[in-house]
Amino acid sequence: MTSGCTHPRTEFIYREDGVDYVRCLGCGQVFEAEDLETVPVAEDDGE
Ligand SMILES: [Zn+2]
């Protein structure tokens, strides 16, 4: 778990199905580029 990293620097990893995946140079986390542009919130898809 990382805390406090706002992923200010990322590098492009690959694209799949029209989705760009990037990796944070700070914490190494990989996520969708779209997620970086929208404010990530806690996943509460409770069923
Ligand atoms: Zn980060």
Short mmCIF file of C-alpha atoms and ligand atoms in Angstrom, two decimals:
data_model
loop_
_atom_site.label_atom_id
_atom_site.label_comp_id
_atom_site.label_asym_id
_atom_site.label_seq_id
_atom_site.Cartn_x
_atom_site.Cartn_y
_atom_site.Cartn_z
CA MET A 1 0.00 0.00 0.00
CA THR A 2 1.24 3.46 -0.76
CA SER A 3 -0.01 6.63 0.75
CA GLY A 4 0.48 10.21 -0.22
CA CYS A 5 1.66 9.48 -3.77
CA THR A 6 -0.29 11.55 -6.24
CA HIS A 7 1.56 9.97 -9.16
CA PRO A 8 3.01 13.22 -10.50
CA ARG A 9 5.22 11.38 -12.96
CA THR A 10 4.15 8.42 -15.01
CA GLU A 11 5.45 6.50 -17.96
CA PHE A 12 3.42 4.85 -20.66
CA ILE A 13 3.46 1.07 -20.50
CA TYR A 14 1.09 -0.21 -23.13
CA ARG A 15 -2.31 0.22 -24.71
CA GLU A 16 -5.03 -2.35 -24.69
CA ASP A 17 -8.58 -2.07 -25.97
CA GLY A 18 -8.11 1.66 -26.39
CA VAL A 19 -7.02 2.07 -22.81
CA ASP A 20 -3.62 3.48 -21.99
CA TYR A 21 -1.81 1.93 -19.07
CA VAL A 22 0.83 3.91 -17.26
CA ARG A 23 3.19 3.30 -14.38
CA CYS A 24 3.98 5.77 -11.69
CA LEU A 25 7.68 6.57 -11.53
CA GLY A 26 7.29 7.37 -7.88
CA CYS A 27 5.55 4.36 -6.39
CA GLY A 28 5.63 1.96 -9.32
CA GLN A 29 1.90 1.46 -9.35
CA VAL A 30 0.35 0.61 -12.71
CA PHE A 31 -3.04 1.98 -13.54
CA GLU A 32 -5.16 3.21 -16.41
CA ALA A 33 -4.25 6.64 -17.68
CA GLU A 34 -7.90 7.58 -17.39
CA ASP A 35 -7.81 6.82 -13.71
CA LEU A 36 -5.05 9.34 -13.33
CA GLU A 37 -7.12 12.11 -14.80
CA THR A 38 -10.15 11.41 -12.71
CA VAL A 39 -9.95 11.61 -8.99
CA PRO A 40 -9.54 8.08 -7.69
CA VAL A 41 -12.05 7.32 -5.02
CA ALA A 42 -12.55 4.34 -2.82
CA GLU A 43 -14.09 1.45 -4.62
CA ASP A 44 -17.49 0.98 -3.15
CA ASP A 45 -19.13 -1.24 -5.69
CA GLY A 46 -20.68 -3.16 -2.88
CA GLU A 47 -23.21 -5.64 -4.06
ZN ZN B 1 2.54 6.98 -7.45
#
